[in-house]
Every structure is written in structure tokens, then in C-alpha cells.
Tab-separated table of C-alpha atoms in Angstrom:
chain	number	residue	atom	x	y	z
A	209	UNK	CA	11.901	-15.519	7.949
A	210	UNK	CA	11.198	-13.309	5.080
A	211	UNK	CA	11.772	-13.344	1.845
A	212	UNK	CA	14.338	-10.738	0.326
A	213	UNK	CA	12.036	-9.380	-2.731
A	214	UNK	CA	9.871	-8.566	-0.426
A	215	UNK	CA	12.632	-6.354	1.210
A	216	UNK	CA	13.154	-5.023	-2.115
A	217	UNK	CA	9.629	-4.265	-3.889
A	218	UNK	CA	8.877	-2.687	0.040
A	219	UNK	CA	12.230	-0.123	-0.247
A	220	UNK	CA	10.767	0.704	-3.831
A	221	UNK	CA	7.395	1.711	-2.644
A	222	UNK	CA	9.282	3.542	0.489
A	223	UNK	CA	11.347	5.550	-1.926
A	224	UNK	CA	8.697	6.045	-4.472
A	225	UNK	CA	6.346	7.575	-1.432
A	226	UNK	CA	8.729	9.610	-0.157
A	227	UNK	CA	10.087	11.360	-3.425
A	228	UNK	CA	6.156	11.637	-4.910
A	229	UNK	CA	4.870	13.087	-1.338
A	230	UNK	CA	7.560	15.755	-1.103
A	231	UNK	CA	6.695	16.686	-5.255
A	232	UNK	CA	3.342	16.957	-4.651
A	233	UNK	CA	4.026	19.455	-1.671
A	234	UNK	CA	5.448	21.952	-4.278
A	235	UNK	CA	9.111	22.015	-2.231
A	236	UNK	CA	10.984	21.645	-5.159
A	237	UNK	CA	13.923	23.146	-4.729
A	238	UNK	CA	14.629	21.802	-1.092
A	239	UNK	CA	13.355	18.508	-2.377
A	240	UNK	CA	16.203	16.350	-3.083
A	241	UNK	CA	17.681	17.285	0.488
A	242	UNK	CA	14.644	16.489	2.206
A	243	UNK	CA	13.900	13.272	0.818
A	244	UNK	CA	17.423	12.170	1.378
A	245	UNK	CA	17.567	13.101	5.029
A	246	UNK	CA	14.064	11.310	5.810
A	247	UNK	CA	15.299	8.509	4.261
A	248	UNK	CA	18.479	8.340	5.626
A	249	UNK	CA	16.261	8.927	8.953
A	250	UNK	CA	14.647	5.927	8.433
A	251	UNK	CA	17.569	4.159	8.324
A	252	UNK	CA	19.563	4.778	10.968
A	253	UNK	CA	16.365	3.953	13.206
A	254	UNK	CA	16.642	0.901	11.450
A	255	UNK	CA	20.522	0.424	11.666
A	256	UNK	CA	20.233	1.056	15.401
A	257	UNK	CA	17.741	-1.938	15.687
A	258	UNK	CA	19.693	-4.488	13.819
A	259	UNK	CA	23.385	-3.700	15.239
A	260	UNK	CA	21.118	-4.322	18.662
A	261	UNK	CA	21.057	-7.618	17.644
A	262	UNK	CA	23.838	-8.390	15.663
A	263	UNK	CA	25.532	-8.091	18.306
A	264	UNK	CA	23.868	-9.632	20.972
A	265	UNK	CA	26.678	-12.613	21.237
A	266	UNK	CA	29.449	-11.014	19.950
A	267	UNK	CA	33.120	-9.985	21.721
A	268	UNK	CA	33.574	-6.170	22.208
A	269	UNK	CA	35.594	-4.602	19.652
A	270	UNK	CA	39.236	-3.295	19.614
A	271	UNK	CA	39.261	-0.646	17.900
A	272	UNK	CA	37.234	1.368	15.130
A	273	UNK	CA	39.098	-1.013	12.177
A	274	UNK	CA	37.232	-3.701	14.022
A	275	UNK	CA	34.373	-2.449	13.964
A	276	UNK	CA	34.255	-1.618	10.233
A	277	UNK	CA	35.479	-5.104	9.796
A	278	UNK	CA	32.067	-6.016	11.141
A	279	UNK	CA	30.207	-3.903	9.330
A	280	UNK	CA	31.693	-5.363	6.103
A	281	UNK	CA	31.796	-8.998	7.036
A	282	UNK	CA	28.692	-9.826	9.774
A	283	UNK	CA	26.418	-7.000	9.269
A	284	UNK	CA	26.268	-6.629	5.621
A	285	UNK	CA	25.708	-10.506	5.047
A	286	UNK	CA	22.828	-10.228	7.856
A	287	UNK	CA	21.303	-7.221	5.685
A	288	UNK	CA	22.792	-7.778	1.884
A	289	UNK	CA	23.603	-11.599	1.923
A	290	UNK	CA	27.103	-10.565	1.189
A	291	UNK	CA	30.317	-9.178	2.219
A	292	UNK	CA	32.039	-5.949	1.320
A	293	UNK	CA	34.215	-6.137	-1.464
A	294	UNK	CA	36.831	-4.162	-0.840
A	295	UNK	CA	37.553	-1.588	2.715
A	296	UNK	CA	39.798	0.969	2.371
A	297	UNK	CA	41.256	3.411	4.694
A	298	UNK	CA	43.359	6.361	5.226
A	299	UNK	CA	43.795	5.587	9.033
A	300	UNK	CA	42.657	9.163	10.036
A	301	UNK	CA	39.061	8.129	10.619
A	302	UNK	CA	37.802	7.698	6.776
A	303	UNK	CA	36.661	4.412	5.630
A	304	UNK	CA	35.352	3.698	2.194
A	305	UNK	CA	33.332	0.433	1.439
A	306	UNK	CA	33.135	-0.865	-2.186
A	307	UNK	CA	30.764	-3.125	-3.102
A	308	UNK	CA	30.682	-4.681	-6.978
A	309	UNK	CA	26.786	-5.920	-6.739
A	310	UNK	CA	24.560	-3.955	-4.496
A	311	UNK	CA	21.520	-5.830	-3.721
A	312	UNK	CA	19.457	-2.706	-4.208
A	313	UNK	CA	20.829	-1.629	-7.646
A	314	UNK	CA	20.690	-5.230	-9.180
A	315	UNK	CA	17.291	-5.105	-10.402
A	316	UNK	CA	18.206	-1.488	-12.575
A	317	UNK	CA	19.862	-1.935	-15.967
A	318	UNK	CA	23.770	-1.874	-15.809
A	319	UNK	CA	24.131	0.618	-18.432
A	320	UNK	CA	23.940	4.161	-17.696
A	321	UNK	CA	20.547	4.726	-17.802
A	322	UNK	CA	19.379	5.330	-14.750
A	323	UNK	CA	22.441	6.027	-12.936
A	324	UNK	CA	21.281	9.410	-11.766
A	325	UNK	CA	17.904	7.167	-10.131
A	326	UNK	CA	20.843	5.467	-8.282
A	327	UNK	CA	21.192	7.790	-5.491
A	328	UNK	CA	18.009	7.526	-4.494
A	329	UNK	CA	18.540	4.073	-3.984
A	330	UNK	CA	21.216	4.201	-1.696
A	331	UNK	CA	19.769	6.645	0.834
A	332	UNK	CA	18.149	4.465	2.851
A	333	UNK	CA	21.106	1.935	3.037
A	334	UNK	CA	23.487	5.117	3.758
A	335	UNK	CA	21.516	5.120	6.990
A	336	UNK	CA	21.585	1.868	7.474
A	337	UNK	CA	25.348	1.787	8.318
A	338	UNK	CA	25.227	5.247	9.946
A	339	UNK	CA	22.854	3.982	12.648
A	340	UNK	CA	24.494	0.626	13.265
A	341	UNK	CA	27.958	2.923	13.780
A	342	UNK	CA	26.163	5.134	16.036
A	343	UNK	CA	25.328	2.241	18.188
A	344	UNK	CA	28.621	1.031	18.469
A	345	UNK	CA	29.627	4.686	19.509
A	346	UNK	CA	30.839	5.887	16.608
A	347	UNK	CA	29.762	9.035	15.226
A	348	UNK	CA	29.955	9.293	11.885
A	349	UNK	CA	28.682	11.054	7.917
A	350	UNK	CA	28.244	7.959	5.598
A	351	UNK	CA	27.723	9.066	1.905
A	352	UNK	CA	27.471	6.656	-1.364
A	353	UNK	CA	28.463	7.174	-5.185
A	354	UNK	CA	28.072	5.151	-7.796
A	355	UNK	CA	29.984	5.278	-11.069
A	356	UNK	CA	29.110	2.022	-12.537
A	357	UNK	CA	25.954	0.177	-12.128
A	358	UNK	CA	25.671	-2.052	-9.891
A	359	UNK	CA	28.340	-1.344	-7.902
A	360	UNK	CA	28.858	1.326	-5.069
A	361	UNK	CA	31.068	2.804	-3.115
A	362	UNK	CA	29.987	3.632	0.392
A	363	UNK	CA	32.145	6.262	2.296
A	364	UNK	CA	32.278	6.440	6.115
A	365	UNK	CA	33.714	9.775	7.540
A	366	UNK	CA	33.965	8.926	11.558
A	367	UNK	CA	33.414	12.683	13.104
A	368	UNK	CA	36.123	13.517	15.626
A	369	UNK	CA	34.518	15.526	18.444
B	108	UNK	CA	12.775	-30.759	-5.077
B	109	UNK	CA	16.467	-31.438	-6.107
B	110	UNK	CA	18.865	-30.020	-4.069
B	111	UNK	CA	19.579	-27.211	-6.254
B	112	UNK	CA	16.671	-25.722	-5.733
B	113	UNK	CA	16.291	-25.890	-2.222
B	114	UNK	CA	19.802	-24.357	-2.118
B	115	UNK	CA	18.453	-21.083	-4.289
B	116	UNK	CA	15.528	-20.872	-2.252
B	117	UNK	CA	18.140	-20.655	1.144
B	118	UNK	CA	20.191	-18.536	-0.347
B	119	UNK	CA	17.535	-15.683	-1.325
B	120	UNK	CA	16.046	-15.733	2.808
B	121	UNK	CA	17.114	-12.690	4.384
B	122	UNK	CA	16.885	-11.402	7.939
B	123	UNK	CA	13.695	-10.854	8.957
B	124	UNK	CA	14.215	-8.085	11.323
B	125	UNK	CA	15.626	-5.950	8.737
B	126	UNK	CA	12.084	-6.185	6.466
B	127	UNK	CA	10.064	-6.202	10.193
B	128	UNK	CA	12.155	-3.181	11.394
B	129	UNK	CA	12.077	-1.490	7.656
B	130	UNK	CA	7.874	-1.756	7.514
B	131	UNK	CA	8.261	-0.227	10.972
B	132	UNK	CA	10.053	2.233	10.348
B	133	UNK	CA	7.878	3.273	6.948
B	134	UNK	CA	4.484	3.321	8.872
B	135	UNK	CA	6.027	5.430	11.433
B	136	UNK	CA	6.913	7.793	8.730
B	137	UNK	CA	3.573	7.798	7.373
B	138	UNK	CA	1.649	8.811	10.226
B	139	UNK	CA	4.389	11.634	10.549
B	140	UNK	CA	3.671	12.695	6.930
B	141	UNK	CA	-0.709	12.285	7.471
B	142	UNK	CA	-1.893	12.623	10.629
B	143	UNK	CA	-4.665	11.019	10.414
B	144	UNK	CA	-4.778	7.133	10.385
B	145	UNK	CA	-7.659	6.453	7.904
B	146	UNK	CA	-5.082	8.183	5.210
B	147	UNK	CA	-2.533	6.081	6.472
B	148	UNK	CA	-4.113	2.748	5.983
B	149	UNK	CA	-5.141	3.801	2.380
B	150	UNK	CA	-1.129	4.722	1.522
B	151	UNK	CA	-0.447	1.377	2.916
B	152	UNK	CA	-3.050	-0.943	1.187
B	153	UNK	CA	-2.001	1.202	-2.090
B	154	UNK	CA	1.274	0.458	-1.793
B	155	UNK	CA	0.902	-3.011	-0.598
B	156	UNK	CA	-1.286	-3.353	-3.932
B	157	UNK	CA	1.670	-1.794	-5.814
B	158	UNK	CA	3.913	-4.253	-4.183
B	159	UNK	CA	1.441	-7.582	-4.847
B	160	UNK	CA	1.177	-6.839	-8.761
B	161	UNK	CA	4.788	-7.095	-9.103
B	162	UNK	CA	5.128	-10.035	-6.778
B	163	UNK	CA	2.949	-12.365	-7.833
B	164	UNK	CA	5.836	-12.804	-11.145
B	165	UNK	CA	7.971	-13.335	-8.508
B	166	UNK	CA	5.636	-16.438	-6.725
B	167	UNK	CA	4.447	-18.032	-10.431
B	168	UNK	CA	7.617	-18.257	-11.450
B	169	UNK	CA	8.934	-19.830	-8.603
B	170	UNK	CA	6.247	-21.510	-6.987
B	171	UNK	CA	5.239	-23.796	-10.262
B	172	UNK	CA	1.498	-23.209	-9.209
B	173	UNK	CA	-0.608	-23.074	-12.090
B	174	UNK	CA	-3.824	-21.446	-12.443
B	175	UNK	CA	-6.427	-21.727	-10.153
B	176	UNK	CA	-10.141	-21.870	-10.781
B	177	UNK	CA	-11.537	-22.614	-7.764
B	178	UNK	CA	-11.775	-19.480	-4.766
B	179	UNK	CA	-11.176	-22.563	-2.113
B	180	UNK	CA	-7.535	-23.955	-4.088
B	181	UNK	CA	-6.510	-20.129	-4.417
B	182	UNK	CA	-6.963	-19.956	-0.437
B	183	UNK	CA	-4.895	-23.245	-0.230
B	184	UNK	CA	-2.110	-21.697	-2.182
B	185	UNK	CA	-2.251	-18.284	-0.731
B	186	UNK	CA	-2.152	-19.585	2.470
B	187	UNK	CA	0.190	-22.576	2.180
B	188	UNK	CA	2.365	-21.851	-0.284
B	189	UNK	CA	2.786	-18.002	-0.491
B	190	UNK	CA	2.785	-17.117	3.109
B	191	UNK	CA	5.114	-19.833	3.671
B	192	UNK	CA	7.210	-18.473	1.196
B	193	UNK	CA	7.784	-14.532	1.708
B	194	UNK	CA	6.646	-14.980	5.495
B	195	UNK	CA	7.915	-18.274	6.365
B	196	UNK	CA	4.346	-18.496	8.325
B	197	UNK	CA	1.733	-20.760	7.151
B	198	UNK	CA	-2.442	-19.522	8.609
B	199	UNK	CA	-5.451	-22.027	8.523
B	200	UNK	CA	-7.906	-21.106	6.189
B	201	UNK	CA	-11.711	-20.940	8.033
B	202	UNK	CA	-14.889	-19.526	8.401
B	203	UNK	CA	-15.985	-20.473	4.697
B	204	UNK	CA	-19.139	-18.742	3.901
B	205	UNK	CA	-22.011	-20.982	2.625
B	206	UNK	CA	-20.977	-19.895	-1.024
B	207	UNK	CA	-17.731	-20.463	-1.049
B	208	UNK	CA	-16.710	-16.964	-1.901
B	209	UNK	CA	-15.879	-15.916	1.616
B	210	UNK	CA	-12.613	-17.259	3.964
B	211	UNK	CA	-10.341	-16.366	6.679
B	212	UNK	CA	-6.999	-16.398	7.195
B	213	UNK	CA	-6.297	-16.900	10.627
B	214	UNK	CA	-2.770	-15.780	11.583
B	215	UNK	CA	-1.117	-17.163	14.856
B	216	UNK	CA	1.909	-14.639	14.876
B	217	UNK	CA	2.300	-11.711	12.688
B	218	UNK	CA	5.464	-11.472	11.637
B	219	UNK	CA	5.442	-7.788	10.657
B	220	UNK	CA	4.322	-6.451	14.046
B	221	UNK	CA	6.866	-8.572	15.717
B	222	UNK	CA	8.258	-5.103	18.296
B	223	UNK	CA	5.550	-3.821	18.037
B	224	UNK	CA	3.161	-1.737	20.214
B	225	UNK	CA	0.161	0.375	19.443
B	226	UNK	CA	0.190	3.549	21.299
B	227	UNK	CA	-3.468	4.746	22.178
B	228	UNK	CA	-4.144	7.683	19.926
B	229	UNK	CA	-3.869	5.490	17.174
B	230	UNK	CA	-6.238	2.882	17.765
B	231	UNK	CA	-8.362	2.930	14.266
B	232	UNK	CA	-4.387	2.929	12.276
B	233	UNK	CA	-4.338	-0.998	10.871
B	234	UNK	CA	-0.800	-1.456	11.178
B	235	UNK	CA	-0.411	-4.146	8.884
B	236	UNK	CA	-2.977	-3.314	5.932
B	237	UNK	CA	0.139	-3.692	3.441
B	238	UNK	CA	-0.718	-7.184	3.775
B	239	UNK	CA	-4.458	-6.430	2.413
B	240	UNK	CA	-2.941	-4.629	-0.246
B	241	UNK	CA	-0.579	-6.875	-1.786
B	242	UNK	CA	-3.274	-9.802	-1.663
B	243	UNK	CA	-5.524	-7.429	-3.385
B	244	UNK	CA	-2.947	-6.907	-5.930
B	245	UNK	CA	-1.532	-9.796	-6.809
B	246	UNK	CA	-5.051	-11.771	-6.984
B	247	UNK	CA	-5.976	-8.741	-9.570
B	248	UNK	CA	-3.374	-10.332	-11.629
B	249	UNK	CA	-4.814	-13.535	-11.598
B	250	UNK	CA	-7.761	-12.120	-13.031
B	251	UNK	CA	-9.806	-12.080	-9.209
B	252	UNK	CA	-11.088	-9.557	-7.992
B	253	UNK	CA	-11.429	-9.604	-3.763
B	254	UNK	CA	-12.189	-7.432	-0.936
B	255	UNK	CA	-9.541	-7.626	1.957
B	256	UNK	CA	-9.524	-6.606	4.878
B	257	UNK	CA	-8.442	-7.186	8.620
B	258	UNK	CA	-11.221	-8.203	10.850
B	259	UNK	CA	-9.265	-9.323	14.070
B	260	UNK	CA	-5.539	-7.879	15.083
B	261	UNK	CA	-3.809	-9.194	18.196
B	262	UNK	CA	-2.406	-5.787	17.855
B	263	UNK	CA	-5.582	-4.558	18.880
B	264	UNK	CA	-6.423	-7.055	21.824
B	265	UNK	CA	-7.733	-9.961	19.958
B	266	UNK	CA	-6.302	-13.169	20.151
B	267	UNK	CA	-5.378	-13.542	16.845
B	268	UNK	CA	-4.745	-12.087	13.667
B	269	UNK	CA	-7.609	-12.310	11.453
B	270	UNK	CA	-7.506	-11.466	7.633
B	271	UNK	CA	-11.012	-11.978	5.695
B	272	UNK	CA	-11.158	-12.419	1.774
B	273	UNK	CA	-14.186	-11.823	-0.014
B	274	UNK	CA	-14.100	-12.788	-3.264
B	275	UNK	CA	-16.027	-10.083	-6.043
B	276	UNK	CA	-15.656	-11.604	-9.592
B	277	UNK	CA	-13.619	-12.540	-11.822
B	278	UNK	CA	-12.087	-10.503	-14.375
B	279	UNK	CA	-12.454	-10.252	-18.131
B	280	UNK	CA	-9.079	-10.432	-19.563
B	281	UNK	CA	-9.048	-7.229	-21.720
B	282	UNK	CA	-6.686	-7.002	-24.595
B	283	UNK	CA	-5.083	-3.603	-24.133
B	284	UNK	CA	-6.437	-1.276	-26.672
B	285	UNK	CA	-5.185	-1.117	-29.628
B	286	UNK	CA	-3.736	-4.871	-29.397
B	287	UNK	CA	-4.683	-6.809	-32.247
């Protein structure tokens, strides 16, 4: 069992590395992108390994509303110790996930401060959801905004192929 | 403990996998980014150090441990209390040196390398040197200075994890300059 700061202070250092290795390799203007992706890349690894288990015991699902439903109930207690505030959907395969206290913007001020750090924050956790989709066979491009600390709103655009 | 607290405490535990599958994740990434694994244990044991100084706040002000003079009671808290805490495992402490200023930390199960396998062209890559690092740091904050390092790693064939601690000195607290 381990201990959630340790989560935390480890996903600092992760995004710290990865944004001060890709500065110091001079590619600043492809920067941003890159660090994003590798993060995200981390991720879904990551989200792929966890839904593995997650689901280990659990009854197939219906359809893709039922799986989001477990994203925002089962698997986001298992990774954030909480649910999803608030799912919305336009029922043509776009799902947006609000939640009002994001474990890994609650140690930033509220204010707006460092709301443009925020994205880099959320990378990793973007990911996260992509790869656990992905292993419930959904493809899918999942993006996050915030507009007021510490709450974000995750957006899950399921890719029709 | 009052209830309370114990509560708190629950409520803060998080999957495991998800920090096991995260470090994994990370190291892989770092020996994509150097390729060669001495670099790779030095980014890890920095940032491990990076994480310790910032999480020993965390353990004092939840742990109610007060300071430690003694290198032996430090090993009994690191050990018993701290690991127990963020790791939820709890090592023996052996193999004191004559002086006193020498331990191990011998580790049953590991619980970062938990799916974990070492492929062969990476056999001098200490997959867990974080660990070293964060000891390192947080000690430093506490005013100790200590070598750390892994001596034994099941990942490596032996049959058990083995962490040693040497301790160095201990620090002068230095008023930052310019502090009256």
C-alpha cells in the first residue's frame, strides 16, 4: 500500500524531468508538444495496467455510457480517491468529465497564478484515462482544461473508425 | 490513536499499483531519454533526493516523531515508522557496524519492483535508487548527512533487497546568509 504524497511529489519530479530535459535540448519551439505527448505516453502505459486490474472481477459492459460510468465511479476512486463530479454527454461519442478538486492541482494556489502551470499537470492523467479506454476497446483523444483552480474538466472524444 | 486519526490516515492510502506502475513507467522513460544506466541511476537518486526533502514535512508532521540523536533510533524510525507509512512495508534493521554508524535495511519484498523484470542489457541500471535518494534527502533535513546505497537487489538474483546506510556527519545548522 502506498501512500498518495508519494504519488504526488513522484508526478512532480516526472513532470519537472521531462519539461527541464526537453529545455535543455534547445527544442524550444516543438517543446510543449513533445513533452505533452511523452507524458501522455506514459500514461496510457500506465492506464492500460490499472484498467487490467480494475477489472479483473467485474461484469462486461453494455455499452460505451457504461463504460464511462466506470471510469468516473470505480476507476477514478482507485486512482484519485474520488468520483467524477459531473459526466456529460452529447450521445455522439463525446464525453466530458468535470471534476471540482483534482488531486493533482490541490497542492497549487486556487487563484490564478499558476493556472497556465496547470496543463502540465494534467498530461499525465489525460493518459491515464486514454489508456484505460483503449483497453476496454475504445479508441479515443482525451484532452483537459482548466478554468478555475482546482477543478478540471476532462474531455473524452471516442474516435469513430 | 483516536479514531479520527486512523480514519485520515485510511483515507489518504491510495492504490499501490498506480505509484508501482507510475515509477515504472518513469524509469522506462529515462533509459529512453540516457542510454546509459550509470546516468540513469544518478537522475533517479536526484530526484528521489528532490522528493525526500519535501517529504520528510510530510512524515514530522504526521508521524509526531521528534528529533533523533542517536544513528540507531533514526534506523528504528526510518525503518518502522516511515516505511510502514508511504510503503506499508516494515525491513529489519542489521548488520550494525562496530561504530554504530553503519546499518542495513533488509527488505523482504520491494514494493516498487512489484512487475518487474530486468532485461539483460541493463544489468548495472539500480532500478529502485529513488529509494536511496529520498533517504538521502530527507535525513539532510534532519541535519544527517549519509551515504546510501543498494548493496543486494532480488532484482538482480539476490535473495533479498538490501539497502546500506552509512552515516557521514552531522550537519551544522547554518543560518541562511544574511539572516540575522
Amino acid at each position: 500500500m502506498a501512500d498518495d504524497v508519494l504519488f504526488e511529489f513522484l508526478h512532480m519530479e516526472m513532470v519537472y524531468h521531462i519539461y527541464k530535459d526537453q529545455a535543455s535540448r534547445g527544442e524550444m519551439d516543438k517543446d510543449r508538444a513533445t513533452c505533452v505527448s511523452t507524458l501522455e505516453g506514459m500514461g496510457f502505459r500506465v492506464g492500460q495496467g490499472l484498467i487490467e486490474r480494475f477489472t479483473k472481477d467485474s461484469p462486461s459492459f453494455k455499452d460505451d455510457l457504461d463504460v464511462m460510468k466506470f471510469i468516473c465511479k470505480d476507476f477514478w476512486i482507485n486512482v484519485f480517491r474520488k468520483q467524477i463530479d459531473n459526466l456529460r454527454t452529447n450521445h455522439q461519442g463525446t464525453y466530458v468529465l468535470q471534476d471540482n478538486k483534482f488531486a493533482l492541482l490541490t497542492q497549487f494556489s486556487n487563484g490564478k497564478q499558476y493556472l497556465e502551470e496547470a496543463p502540465k499537470y494534467l498530461a499525465y492523467s489525460c493518459g491515464l484515462v486514454r489508456g484505460a479506454l483503449s483497453n476496454l476497446g475504445m479508441d479515443c483523444v482525451v484532452t483537459a482544461e482548466v478554468s478555475l483552480m482546482p477543478s478540471c474538466k476532462f474531455q473524452v472524444v471516442i474516435q469513430k473508425i | 490513536m483516536s479514531r479520527q486519526s486512523n480514519r485520515t490516515t485510511d483515507s489518504k492510502k491510495m492504490n499501490a499499483e498506480l505509484f508501482t506502475l507510475t515509477y515504472g513507467a518513469l524509469v522506462t522513460q529515462l533509459c529512453k531519454d540516457y542510454e546509459n544506466d550509470e546516468e540513469v541511476n544518478k537522475q533517479l537518486d536526484k530526484m528521489g533526493y528532490n522528493i525526500g526533502v519535501r517529504l520528510i514535512e510530510d512524515f514530522l508532521a504526521r508521524s509526531s516523531v521528534g528529533r533523533r540523536q542517536d544513528f540507531r533510533e533514526t534506523a528504528d524510525v526510518i525503518a518502522k515508522v516511515a516505511f510502514k507509512m508511504y510503503l506499508g512495508i516494515t525491513p529489519s534493521v542489521t548488520n550494525w557496524s562496530p561504530a554504530g554508524d553503519e546499518f542495513s535495511l533488509i527488505l523482504e519484498s520491494n514494493p516498487l519492483v512489484d512487475f518487474v523484470e530486468l532485461p539483460d542489457n541493463h544489468s548495472s541500471l539500480v532500478y529502485s535508487n529513488l529509494l536511496c535518494g529520498v533517504l538521502r534527502g530527507a535525513l539532510e533535513m534532519v541535519q544527517m548527512a549519509v551515504d546510501v546505497k543498494f548493496s543486494q537487489d532480488t532484482l538482480r538474483g539476490d535473495n533479498v533487497t538490501e539497502i546500506r546506510m552509512k552515516f557521514i556527519k552531522r550537519m551544522e545548522e547554518n543560518l541562511p546568509a544574511g539572516d540575522e
